[in-house]
């Protein structure tokens, strides 16, 4: 624990730079995860299309005709 505290014992301006730099990688990782899920999972892809309003008209018509 002491070694970790010494590692992050930075001046304020350096700590802000470190946090901003680290947050870029965190945000990039989150964005890439969404793209990978979209490309690999049909269920995730259909949920994203439904969420953003891009419905598949063929699937919609099949659902309506079956009910």
CSV table of C-alpha atoms in Angstrom, one decimal:
chain,number,residue,atom,x,y,z
A,1,UNK,CA,0.0,0.0,0.0
A,2,UNK,CA,2.8,2.4,0.8
A,3,UNK,CA,4.5,1.7,-2.5
A,4,UNK,CA,1.2,2.6,-4.3
A,5,UNK,CA,0.9,5.8,-2.4
A,6,UNK,CA,4.4,6.8,-3.3
A,7,UNK,CA,3.7,6.0,-7.0
A,8,UNK,CA,0.7,8.4,-7.0
A,9,UNK,CA,2.3,11.1,-4.9
A,10,UNK,CA,2.3,13.6,-7.8
A,11,UNK,CA,1.9,17.3,-7.9
A,12,UNK,CA,-1.6,18.5,-8.8
A,13,UNK,CA,-0.8,19.4,-12.4
A,14,UNK,CA,0.8,16.0,-13.0
A,15,UNK,CA,-2.1,14.2,-11.4
A,16,UNK,CA,-4.6,15.9,-13.6
A,17,UNK,CA,-2.5,15.0,-16.7
A,18,UNK,CA,-2.3,11.4,-15.5
A,19,UNK,CA,-6.1,11.1,-14.9
A,20,UNK,CA,-6.9,12.7,-18.3
A,21,UNK,CA,-4.5,10.4,-20.1
A,22,UNK,CA,-5.8,7.3,-18.3
A,23,UNK,CA,-9.4,8.3,-19.0
A,24,UNK,CA,-8.7,8.4,-22.8
A,25,UNK,CA,-7.9,4.6,-22.6
A,26,UNK,CA,-10.9,3.9,-20.5
A,27,UNK,CA,-13.3,5.6,-22.8
A,28,UNK,CA,-11.7,4.0,-25.9
A,29,UNK,CA,-12.1,0.6,-24.3
A,30,UNK,CA,-15.8,1.2,-23.6
A,31,UNK,CA,-16.4,2.4,-27.2
A,32,UNK,CA,-14.5,-0.5,-28.7
A,33,UNK,CA,-16.5,-3.0,-26.6
A,34,UNK,CA,-19.8,-1.6,-28.1
A,35,UNK,CA,-18.5,-1.9,-31.6
A,36,UNK,CA,-17.3,-5.5,-31.1
A,37,UNK,CA,-20.6,-6.5,-29.5
A,38,UNK,CA,-22.4,-4.9,-32.4
A,39,UNK,CA,-20.3,-6.8,-35.0
A,40,UNK,CA,-20.4,-10.2,-33.3
A,41,UNK,CA,-23.9,-10.5,-31.7
A,42,UNK,CA,-27.1,-10.5,-33.7
A,43,UNK,CA,-29.1,-10.0,-30.5
A,44,UNK,CA,-27.0,-6.9,-29.5
A,45,UNK,CA,-27.2,-5.6,-33.1
A,46,UNK,CA,-31.0,-5.8,-33.2
A,47,UNK,CA,-31.3,-4.2,-29.8
A,48,UNK,CA,-29.0,-1.3,-30.9
A,49,UNK,CA,-31.1,-0.8,-34.0
A,50,UNK,CA,-34.2,-0.8,-32.0
A,51,UNK,CA,-32.7,1.6,-29.5
A,52,UNK,CA,-31.7,4.1,-32.2
A,53,UNK,CA,-34.8,3.7,-34.3
A,54,UNK,CA,-33.6,1.6,-37.2
A,55,UNK,CA,-36.2,-1.2,-37.2
A,56,UNK,CA,-36.0,-4.0,-39.7
A,57,UNK,CA,-39.3,-3.7,-41.6
A,58,UNK,CA,-39.3,-7.3,-42.7
A,59,UNK,CA,-38.9,-8.6,-39.2
A,60,UNK,CA,-41.6,-6.1,-38.0
A,61,UNK,CA,-44.0,-7.3,-40.7
A,62,UNK,CA,-43.4,-11.0,-39.7
A,63,UNK,CA,-44.0,-10.2,-36.1
A,64,UNK,CA,-47.3,-8.4,-36.9
A,65,UNK,CA,-48.5,-11.2,-39.2
A,66,UNK,CA,-47.8,-13.9,-36.6
A,67,UNK,CA,-49.8,-12.2,-33.9
